[in-house]
Short mmCIF file of C-alpha atoms in Angstrom, two decimals:
data_model
loop_
_atom_site.label_atom_id
_atom_site.label_comp_id
_atom_site.label_asym_id
_atom_site.label_seq_id
_atom_site.Cartn_x
_atom_site.Cartn_y
_atom_site.Cartn_z
CA MET A 1 -14.30 3.86 -1.10
CA ARG A 2 -11.30 1.58 -0.87
CA LEU A 3 -10.00 1.10 2.01
CA ARG A 4 -7.63 -2.17 1.32
CA GLN A 5 -4.57 -1.21 -0.59
CA SER A 6 -3.91 -2.18 -3.97
CA SER A 7 -0.46 -3.79 -4.30
CA LYS A 8 -1.18 -4.30 -7.61
CA GLN A 9 -1.26 -0.73 -8.13
CA ILE A 10 1.71 0.07 -5.87
CA LEU A 11 4.10 -2.41 -8.33
CA ALA A 12 2.47 -0.34 -11.55
CA VAL A 13 4.66 2.54 -10.87
CA ARG A 14 6.35 3.86 -14.26
CA PRO A 15 8.88 6.32 -15.01
CA GLN A 16 5.43 8.79 -16.43
CA LEU A 17 3.58 8.24 -13.18
CA LEU A 18 6.39 8.58 -11.18
CA ALA A 19 7.57 12.36 -13.23
CA SER A 20 3.62 13.53 -12.88
CA ALA A 21 3.27 12.90 -9.58
CA ALA A 22 6.42 14.72 -8.49
CA ALA A 23 4.74 17.50 -10.63
CA GLY A 24 2.12 17.37 -8.64
CA ASN A 25 -0.35 15.82 -11.05
CA GLU A 26 -3.49 15.30 -8.99
CA ALA A 27 -4.57 11.30 -10.23
CA ALA A 28 -0.83 10.15 -10.38
CA LEU A 29 -0.73 11.39 -6.58
CA ASN A 30 -3.62 9.61 -6.25
CA GLU A 31 -2.66 6.53 -7.91
CA LEU A 32 0.69 6.36 -6.34
CA PHE A 33 0.07 7.41 -2.62
CA ARG A 34 -2.94 5.99 -2.11
CA PRO A 35 -2.05 2.47 -1.68
CA LEU A 36 1.04 3.28 0.76
CA LEU A 37 -1.26 4.81 3.32
CA VAL A 38 -2.79 2.14 4.94
CA PRO A 39 0.29 0.40 5.76
CA ALA A 40 2.13 3.54 6.78
CA TYR A 41 -0.34 4.32 9.37
CA ARG A 42 -0.50 0.84 10.60
CA LEU A 43 2.97 0.67 11.12
CA ALA A 44 3.44 4.29 12.39
CA PHE A 45 0.44 3.35 15.26
CA MET A 46 2.23 -0.11 16.26
CA MET A 47 5.19 2.26 16.37
CA LEU A 48 3.96 5.25 18.39
CA ARG A 49 0.68 3.55 20.01
CA ASP A 50 -0.79 6.80 19.62
CA ARG A 51 -3.71 7.67 16.67
CA THR A 52 -3.05 11.71 16.20
CA ALA A 53 0.55 11.17 16.55
CA ALA A 54 0.80 8.34 13.64
CA GLU A 55 -0.86 10.12 11.66
CA ASP A 56 1.00 12.93 11.80
CA ALA A 57 4.16 10.75 11.28
CA VAL A 58 2.43 9.60 8.03
CA GLN A 59 1.49 13.17 6.29
CA GLU A 60 4.92 14.21 7.33
CA ALA A 61 7.00 11.15 5.89
CA ALA A 62 4.26 11.79 2.75
CA LEU A 63 5.56 15.14 1.90
CA ARG A 64 9.14 14.27 2.04
CA CYS A 65 8.77 11.24 0.34
CA TRP A 66 7.01 13.86 -2.46
CA ARG A 67 9.96 16.41 -2.30
CA LYS A 68 12.15 12.97 -2.71
CA LEU A 69 10.16 11.47 -5.88
CA PRO A 70 12.78 12.13 -8.45
CA ARG A 71 14.94 9.76 -6.19
CA LEU A 72 12.70 6.86 -6.57
CA SER A 73 14.03 5.08 -9.54
CA ALA A 74 10.96 3.54 -11.53
CA ASP A 75 11.70 -0.24 -10.63
CA ARG A 76 11.48 0.06 -6.83
CA ASP A 77 8.51 -0.69 -4.88
CA PRO A 78 7.31 2.23 -2.94
CA LEU A 79 6.17 0.71 -0.14
CA PRO A 80 9.54 -0.33 1.60
CA TRP A 81 10.91 2.87 0.28
CA PHE A 82 7.93 5.29 1.73
CA LEU A 83 7.72 3.19 4.96
CA GLY A 84 11.27 4.34 5.58
CA PHE A 85 10.39 7.68 5.40
CA VAL A 86 7.51 6.72 7.78
CA ALA A 87 9.83 5.03 10.54
CA ASN A 88 12.52 8.17 10.53
CA GLU A 89 9.12 10.19 11.12
CA CYS A 90 7.83 8.02 14.02
CA ARG A 91 11.45 8.44 15.42
CA ASN A 92 11.47 11.22 15.04
CA ALA A 93 8.33 12.07 16.63
CA ARG A 94 9.16 10.38 19.81
CA ARG A 95 12.28 12.12 20.02
CA SER A 96 9.75 15.33 20.22
CA ARG A 97 8.09 13.82 22.84
CA TRP A 98 10.78 12.75 24.77
CA ARG A 99 12.24 16.87 24.61
CA SER A 100 8.43 18.20 25.26
CA ARG A 101 8.23 15.37 28.53
CA VAL A 102 11.90 16.37 29.73
CA MET A 103 10.72 20.49 28.92
CA LEU A 104 7.38 20.97 29.74
CA GLY A 105 6.87 18.07 31.81
CA VAL A 106 4.34 16.84 29.61
CA ASP A 107 3.61 13.55 29.66
CA ASP A 108 4.44 10.96 26.96
CA THR A 109 1.61 8.97 26.23
CA LEU A 110 3.06 7.29 23.75
CA VAL A 111 4.81 4.58 25.95
CA ALA A 112 2.01 4.53 28.35
CA ALA A 113 -0.01 1.51 27.88
CA SER A 114 -3.18 2.39 26.06
CA GLY A 115 -4.92 -1.20 27.23
CA ASP A 116 -8.32 0.09 24.65
CA TRP A 117 -6.84 -2.34 21.56
CA GLY A 118 -7.27 -5.34 22.28
CA GLY A 119 -4.52 -8.16 21.23
CA ASP A 120 -2.14 -9.08 23.53
CA PRO A 121 -1.07 -6.48 26.20
CA ASP A 122 1.92 -7.95 27.11
CA LEU A 123 3.58 -8.63 23.85
CA LEU A 124 2.64 -4.83 23.22
CA GLN A 125 4.54 -3.53 26.16
CA ALA A 126 7.52 -5.94 25.88
CA LEU A 127 7.64 -4.55 21.74
CA THR A 128 7.56 -0.60 23.03
CA ARG A 129 10.37 -1.94 25.27
CA LEU A 130 12.31 -2.89 22.45
CA ARG A 131 14.93 0.16 20.53
CA HIS A 132 13.25 1.20 17.50
CA ARG A 133 15.40 -0.56 14.67
CA ASP A 134 14.74 -3.64 16.47
CA ARG A 135 10.40 -2.71 16.95
CA LEU A 136 11.01 -1.67 13.07
CA VAL A 137 12.25 -4.88 11.96
CA VAL A 138 10.15 -6.87 14.15
CA LEU A 139 6.40 -5.15 13.18
CA MET A 140 7.48 -4.82 9.25
CA PHE A 141 8.20 -8.84 9.34
CA TYR A 142 5.12 -9.61 11.67
CA TYR A 143 2.62 -7.32 11.29
CA LEU A 144 2.78 -6.13 7.78
CA ASP A 145 4.02 -9.69 6.81
CA MET A 146 7.35 -7.84 4.58
CA PRO A 147 9.74 -9.94 3.49
CA LEU A 148 13.15 -9.48 4.78
CA GLU A 149 14.49 -7.83 1.07
CA ASP A 150 11.89 -5.11 1.54
CA ILE A 151 12.49 -4.66 5.19
CA ALA A 152 16.13 -4.08 4.11
CA ALA A 153 15.18 -2.11 1.02
CA GLY A 154 12.99 0.53 3.36
CA THR A 155 15.69 0.78 6.48
CA GLY A 156 18.65 1.15 4.13
CA SER A 157 20.04 -2.19 5.56
CA LYS A 158 21.44 -5.46 4.16
CA THR A 159 19.09 -8.35 3.89
CA GLY A 160 21.87 -10.60 6.36
CA ALA A 161 21.75 -6.99 9.03
CA VAL A 162 18.13 -7.56 9.03
CA ARG A 163 18.06 -11.03 9.27
CA SER A 164 20.37 -10.88 12.75
CA ARG A 165 18.16 -7.53 13.88
CA LEU A 166 15.31 -9.78 13.77
CA TYR A 167 16.78 -12.63 15.31
CA ARG A 168 18.41 -10.42 18.52
CA ALA A 169 15.15 -8.68 18.78
CA VAL A 170 12.95 -11.64 18.75
CA LYS A 171 15.46 -13.02 21.51
CA ARG A 172 15.04 -10.07 23.75
CA LEU A 173 11.25 -10.76 23.40
CA ARG A 174 11.56 -13.98 24.85
CA SER A 175 13.98 -13.10 27.52
CA GLN A 176 11.45 -9.50 28.61
CA LEU A 177 8.37 -11.92 28.03
CA GLY A 178 9.93 -15.29 29.82
CA ALA A 179 10.97 -12.68 33.04
CA GLU A 180 7.14 -11.85 32.98
CA ASP A 181 5.83 -15.62 32.86
CA LEU A 182 8.01 -16.12 36.12
CA SER A 183 6.62 -13.17 37.88
CA HIS A 184 3.46 -14.31 37.08
CA GLU A 185 3.94 -17.38 38.62
CA MET B 1 8.96 -19.09 27.22
CA SER B 2 9.50 -21.71 24.21
CA GLU B 3 10.58 -19.89 20.78
CA GLU B 4 7.34 -21.70 18.91
CA ARG B 5 5.47 -20.03 21.46
CA LEU B 6 6.51 -16.27 21.03
CA GLU B 7 6.50 -16.96 17.10
CA ASN B 8 2.58 -18.09 17.11
CA ARG B 9 1.85 -15.37 19.70
CA LEU B 10 4.11 -12.73 16.89
CA ARG B 11 1.93 -14.41 14.00
CA ARG B 12 -1.04 -13.03 15.45
CA LEU B 13 -0.38 -9.68 15.36
CA PRO B 14 -1.53 -8.93 12.14
CA THR B 15 -4.92 -9.42 13.69
CA LEU B 16 -4.75 -6.42 15.63
CA GLN B 17 -7.02 -3.71 14.86
CA VAL B 18 -5.63 -0.20 14.55
CA PRO B 19 -8.01 2.96 15.31
CA PRO B 20 -9.85 3.86 12.45
CA SER B 21 -8.19 6.79 10.47
CA PRO B 22 -10.82 7.61 7.48
CA TRP B 23 -10.22 10.91 6.62
CA LEU B 24 -6.01 10.17 6.62
CA GLU B 25 -6.17 9.84 3.01
CA ASP B 26 -7.86 12.71 1.60
CA ARG B 27 -6.31 14.56 4.70
CA ILE B 28 -2.83 13.66 3.11
CA MET B 29 -3.47 14.20 -0.80
CA SER B 30 -4.27 17.30 0.11
CA ALA B 31 -1.61 17.92 1.79
CA ILE B 32 0.42 17.07 -0.87
CA GLY B 33 -1.71 18.80 -3.22
CA THR B 34 -1.05 22.19 -1.41
CA GLU B 35 2.34 21.21 -0.82
CA ALA B 36 3.02 21.00 -5.30
CA ALA B 37 1.03 24.37 -5.73
CA LYS B 38 2.47 26.23 -3.02
CA LEU B 39 6.14 24.99 -4.63
CA GLN B 40 4.90 25.61 -7.73
CA ALA B 41 3.57 28.84 -7.26
CA ASP B 42 7.15 29.98 -5.41
CA ASP B 43 9.26 28.28 -8.59
CA PRO B 44 8.22 28.49 -12.06
CA ARG B 45 11.37 27.18 -12.96
CA ARG B 46 10.75 23.87 -10.75
CA GLY B 47 7.63 23.55 -12.93
CA MET B 48 9.95 23.35 -16.43
CA ARG B 49 12.49 21.62 -14.55
CA LEU B 50 9.80 18.63 -13.70
CA SER B 51 8.38 18.87 -17.29
CA LEU B 52 12.18 17.94 -18.48
CA ALA B 53 12.37 15.67 -15.95
CA ALA B 54 8.90 14.20 -17.06
CA PHE B 55 10.39 14.01 -20.75
CA ALA B 56 13.75 12.14 -19.94
CA ALA B 57 11.48 9.45 -18.33
CA VAL B 58 9.32 9.23 -21.25
CA VAL B 59 12.30 8.77 -23.44
CA ILE B 60 14.20 6.76 -21.33
CA ALA B 61 11.19 4.66 -20.95
CA ALA B 62 10.65 4.45 -24.36
CA LEU B 63 14.64 3.15 -24.87
CA LEU B 64 14.07 0.62 -21.85
CA VAL B 65 10.86 -0.45 -23.56
CA GLY B 66 12.42 -0.53 -26.90
CA LEU B 67 15.74 -2.63 -25.29
CA LEU B 68 13.24 -4.80 -23.77
CA ILE B 69 11.22 -5.85 -27.10
CA GLY B 70 14.57 -6.78 -29.00
CA SER B 71 15.52 -8.60 -26.41
CA ARG B 72 12.77 -10.76 -26.15
CA LEU B 73 12.06 -11.14 -29.96
CA GLY B 74 15.97 -12.41 -29.97
CA ALA B 75 14.97 -14.67 -26.90
CA GLN B 76 11.77 -15.87 -29.06
CA GLN B 77 14.00 -16.95 -32.14
CA ALA B 78 16.27 -19.25 -29.48
CA ALA B 79 13.14 -20.78 -27.77
CA PRO B 80 9.41 -21.08 -27.29
CA ALA B 81 7.42 -18.23 -26.67
CA THR B 82 6.69 -18.25 -22.46
CA GLY B 83 5.34 -15.02 -21.81
CA PRO B 84 1.77 -13.44 -22.91
CA SER B 85 0.63 -14.06 -26.25
CA ARG B 86 1.34 -11.97 -29.35
CA ASP B 87 -1.87 -13.26 -31.40
CA ALA B 88 -3.20 -10.18 -32.76
CA ASN B 89 -6.46 -10.88 -32.07
CA VAL B 90 -6.19 -11.74 -28.68
CA VAL B 91 -4.05 -8.82 -27.76
CA ARG B 92 -7.24 -6.80 -29.76
CA TYR B 93 -9.25 -8.61 -27.29
CA ARG B 94 -7.04 -7.80 -24.12
CA ALA B 95 -6.72 -4.15 -25.20
CA THR B 96 -10.69 -3.21 -24.79
CA VAL B 97 -10.82 -5.28 -21.74
CA ASP B 98 -7.89 -4.08 -20.16
CA ALA B 99 -9.09 -0.33 -21.24
CA ASP B 100 -12.38 -1.13 -19.46
CA MET B 101 -10.43 -2.79 -16.48
CA ARG B 102 -8.63 0.87 -16.27
CA ALA B 103 -11.72 2.96 -16.07
CA ILE B 104 -13.23 0.34 -13.09
CA ASN B 105 -10.29 0.39 -11.12
CA ASN B 106 -9.66 4.45 -11.48
CA GLN B 107 -13.04 4.74 -10.07
CA TYR B 108 -12.31 2.13 -7.29
CA VAL B 109 -9.84 3.21 -5.86
CA ASN B 110 -9.98 7.11 -6.32
CA GLY B 111 -13.23 6.59 -5.47
CA ARG B 112 -14.46 8.69 -2.15
CA CYS B 113 -16.30 7.71 1.05
CA ASP B 114 -16.59 10.87 3.37
CA THR B 115 -19.62 11.82 2.95
CA ARG B 116 -22.86 9.41 1.55
CA ALA B 117 -23.39 11.49 -1.25
CA ASN B 118 -19.80 10.92 -2.20
CA CYS B 119 -20.20 7.20 -0.93
CA LEU B 120 -23.18 6.68 -3.78
CA ALA B 121 -21.90 8.31 -6.30
CA SER B 122 -18.47 6.29 -6.49
CA LEU B 123 -20.29 3.48 -5.98
CA LEU B 124 -22.36 4.35 -9.07
CA ARG B 125 -19.19 5.54 -11.00
CA THR B 126 -17.44 2.15 -10.74
CA ARG B 127 -20.91 0.36 -11.26
CA ALA B 128 -21.15 2.33 -14.73
CA ALA B 129 -17.53 1.18 -15.83
CA ALA B 130 -17.98 -1.79 -14.64
CA GLU B 131 -21.38 -2.66 -16.70
CA GLN B 132 -19.41 -0.66 -19.57
CA LEU B 133 -17.03 -4.15 -19.41
CA ARG B 134 -19.85 -6.70 -19.02
CA ALA B 135 -21.86 -4.96 -22.16
CA GLU B 136 -18.38 -5.31 -23.86
CA ILE B 137 -17.70 -8.53 -23.20
CA ALA B 138 -21.15 -9.30 -23.95
CA ALA B 139 -20.96 -7.71 -27.76
CA ILE B 140 -17.47 -8.86 -28.75
CA VAL B 141 -16.77 -12.51 -29.54
CA ALA B 142 -13.78 -13.54 -27.81
CA PRO B 143 -10.83 -14.94 -29.68
CA LYS B 144 -11.66 -19.01 -28.97
CA PRO B 145 -8.31 -19.57 -27.19
CA VAL B 146 -9.31 -17.11 -24.86
CA SER B 147 -12.46 -17.73 -24.65
CA SER B 148 -12.64 -19.48 -21.13
CA ILE B 149 -11.09 -16.92 -19.58
CA ALA B 150 -13.19 -14.19 -21.27
CA ALA B 151 -15.97 -16.07 -19.30
CA ARG B 152 -14.34 -15.60 -16.14
CA VAL B 153 -13.63 -12.26 -16.55
CA ALA B 154 -17.79 -11.91 -17.14
CA ALA B 155 -18.50 -14.27 -14.33
CA ALA B 156 -15.96 -12.16 -11.76
CA ASP B 157 -17.15 -8.72 -13.34
CA THR B 158 -21.12 -9.66 -12.94
CA GLN B 159 -19.91 -10.53 -9.20
CA PHE B 160 -17.99 -7.43 -8.59
CA ILE B 161 -21.60 -5.83 -9.73
CA ALA B 162 -23.88 -7.83 -7.54
CA GLN B 163 -21.08 -6.17 -4.72
CA LEU B 164 -21.49 -2.81 -5.84
CA ASP B 165 -25.30 -3.14 -5.78
CA GLU B 166 -25.24 -4.47 -2.57
CA ALA B 167 -23.34 -2.08 -1.32
CA THR B 168 -25.29 1.16 -3.01
CA ALA B 169 -28.76 -0.45 -1.01
CA VAL B 170 -26.79 0.09 2.26
CA VAL B 171 -25.28 2.92 1.34
CA GLY B 172 -28.82 5.15 0.54
CA GLN B 173 -30.39 3.98 3.49
CA LEU B 174 -30.01 6.63 6.22
CA ASN B 175 -28.44 6.10 9.67
CA SER B 176 -27.01 3.06 8.16
CA ASP B 177 -22.64 2.62 8.52
CA PHE B 178 -21.55 3.77 4.90
CA VAL B 179 -18.11 3.88 4.70
CA THR B 180 -18.14 0.53 5.86
CA ALA B 181 -20.28 -0.50 3.49
CA GLY B 182 -18.41 1.16 0.47
CA ALA B 183 -15.39 -0.59 1.30
CA THR B 184 -17.17 -4.05 1.16
CA PRO B 185 -17.19 -4.64 -2.87
CA ASP B 186 -13.64 -6.76 -3.28
CA ILE B 187 -12.24 -6.56 -7.39
CA THR B 188 -9.37 -8.92 -6.70
CA GLY B 189 -11.46 -11.77 -8.21
CA LEU B 190 -11.94 -9.64 -11.23
CA GLU B 191 -8.29 -8.56 -11.07
CA LEU B 192 -7.18 -11.77 -11.15
CA ALA B 193 -9.65 -13.00 -14.16
CA VAL B 194 -8.20 -10.10 -16.31
CA ALA B 195 -4.73 -10.80 -14.85
CA GLU B 196 -5.36 -14.39 -16.67
CA LEU B 197 -6.00 -12.88 -19.86
CA ASP B 198 -3.63 -10.95 -19.58
CA CYS B 199 -0.92 -13.19 -18.85
CA TRP B 200 -2.83 -16.00 -21.31
CA PRO B 201 -0.85 -18.49 -22.52
CA ALA B 202 1.10 -18.17 -19.12
CA ALA B 203 -0.31 -17.90 -15.65
CA ALA B 204 -1.18 -15.26 -13.80
CA VAL B 205 0.87 -15.58 -10.47
CA VAL B 206 -0.42 -13.63 -7.44
CA GLY B 207 2.92 -12.58 -5.48
CA ASP B 208 3.24 -10.25 -2.26
CA HIS B 209 3.04 -7.26 -4.00
CA GLY B 210 0.93 -7.71 -7.07
CA THR B 211 0.31 -10.22 -10.15
CA SER B 212 2.61 -10.83 -12.46
CA CYS B 213 3.04 -13.51 -15.31
CA SER B 214 5.14 -17.05 -15.30
#
């Protein structure tokens, strides 16, 4: 029934809950993972721009995350930690799509503008031209509204490094969009 | 393009809709469940190792809680209390409300809307849990210091029940969009009211990732 994330649930992680979830207890798994899946899917979709690929990436990330649950400390917010797995899976998905295109001649639908999801097509197109890590930081900050500290936790970087990356990525976006503005004139 | 204009465009990103993926949660939970069952079948020692890990985690948690309580008690002697009240009546009342709230949350979070029948059953179970809280608040006299907060909890619970009833009516209609209707009831107001009770005399603070006491 619930489609929104319960952030209260996300932070209510206790050692017993983690241990039970790691042991495969259904209720614990539900309590821990369900609230994480909606933001994870939104991020994966924005990274990959393909619903099936995004669903697969989130599922693979959830399985990897579950296998590594014993490494998650009880005082750590699981959302950034989980989104780190999702980001890795998105990168892998892009790589495998690229390989399939090179080897089999299959179209890379991931970077093709679908045009059916509205919004700001120029900005979305410019986002797809950013490097993986840059796009990830921009989406986590502006799309998921995550604080820099959480982004750093999720991407395994320092807060200062995330801030610089965000600054550089926005600068790149601005120059790309600025060039497009000029070409439209 | 000016920095401000780009910033505005980026700030509008969260309003973008992504294609819905209604069965994703169930699919993933089922995949993890299958993986867990497979691993346990493959390696019976893993279950024992995880049980030991669980036991160790519980012991560590108990030690941490002990340390926390010890340090709080120490701090309390030096400075006035700022956290949740330890008044016995308030603690008892809070425990009753929290137990009911856990039951509501459990039904609300774990309810499924994959079919109309499941959706209806989830809504009704959540309503029953919310009704239990309403009945308990009506039956037990709240300790005087938290009586106004208890009234707010009751009001928020009543409002939540009304939303559940509305959603139930829509889900019950054939050909209605039961997935959207099932996701309509909003528990936030009730959660916040209960958090106020949990935190009193400190205030409940809503942050980026949940509610905490000031």
